[in-house]
Coordinates of C-alpha atoms in Angstrom, one line a residue:
M862 CA 12.6 20.9 14.3
A863 CA 9.4 18.8 14.0
R864 CA 8.1 17.0 17.1
F865 CA 5.5 14.3 17.6
Y866 CA 4.1 13.3 21.1
P867 CA 2.0 10.1 20.6
G868 CA 2.2 9.2 24.2
Q869 CA 5.3 7.8 26.0
R870 CA 7.5 7.5 22.8
D871 CA 8.3 11.1 21.7
F872 CA 9.7 11.7 18.3
H873 CA 11.9 14.6 17.4
L874 CA 13.1 15.3 13.8
P875 CA 15.9 17.9 13.8
G876 CA 16.2 20.4 11.0
L877 CA 19.4 20.5 8.9
S878 CA 21.1 23.5 7.6
A879 CA 20.6 24.4 3.9
A880 CA 23.4 25.5 1.8
H881 CA 21.5 28.2 0.0
V882 CA 18.2 29.4 1.4
E883 CA 16.3 31.3 -1.1
D884 CA 12.7 31.8 0.4
P885 CA 11.2 30.0 3.3
T886 CA 7.7 31.2 2.2
G887 CA 5.5 28.1 2.0
A888 CA 7.9 25.7 3.9
G889 CA 5.2 24.9 6.5
D890 CA 2.7 24.1 3.6
S891 CA 5.2 22.0 1.9
F892 CA 5.9 20.1 5.1
V893 CA 2.2 19.3 5.4
R894 CA 1.7 18.3 1.8
G895 CA 4.8 16.0 2.0
M896 CA 3.3 14.3 5.1
M897 CA -0.2 14.0 3.8
G898 CA 1.0 12.8 0.4
Y899 CA 2.9 9.9 2.1
L900 CA 0.0 9.1 4.4
A901 CA -2.4 8.9 1.6
T902 CA -0.4 6.1 0.0
A903 CA 0.9 4.4 3.1
K904 CA -0.5 1.0 4.2
G905 CA -1.6 0.5 7.8
S906 CA -2.6 3.0 10.5
I907 CA -1.6 6.5 10.6
D908 CA 0.2 5.9 14.0
S909 CA 2.6 3.3 12.4
N910 CA 3.5 5.7 9.5
I911 CA 3.6 9.1 11.1
R912 CA 7.3 9.3 11.7
R913 CA 8.3 8.4 8.1
A914 CA 5.7 11.0 6.9
M915 CA 7.4 13.6 9.0
V916 CA 10.7 12.8 7.1
Y917 CA 9.0 13.1 3.8
G918 CA 7.5 16.4 4.8
S919 CA 10.8 17.8 6.0
V920 CA 12.4 16.8 2.7
T921 CA 9.6 18.4 0.7
A922 CA 9.9 21.7 2.7
S923 CA 13.7 21.7 2.3
F924 CA 13.1 21.7 -1.5
C925 CA 10.7 24.6 -1.2
C926 CA 13.3 26.8 0.7
E927 CA 16.5 25.9 -1.2
A928 CA 17.8 28.0 -4.1
S929 CA 18.4 26.3 -7.5
A930 CA 22.0 26.5 -8.5

């Protein structure tokens, strides 16, 4: 689960179960890289884009953990 507390509007992004977890090593690094990659290309302020960046980071981290079939 990822949480963001920008004041009075809290944002919670729940984690989803992966079908085949191979190795969670590096998932946090992947999460941050996905977030920063999105924020580096997004237009506007960080505050207006942070929630979407968290979703991108979550997806990137899930690719890091899942086993390839």
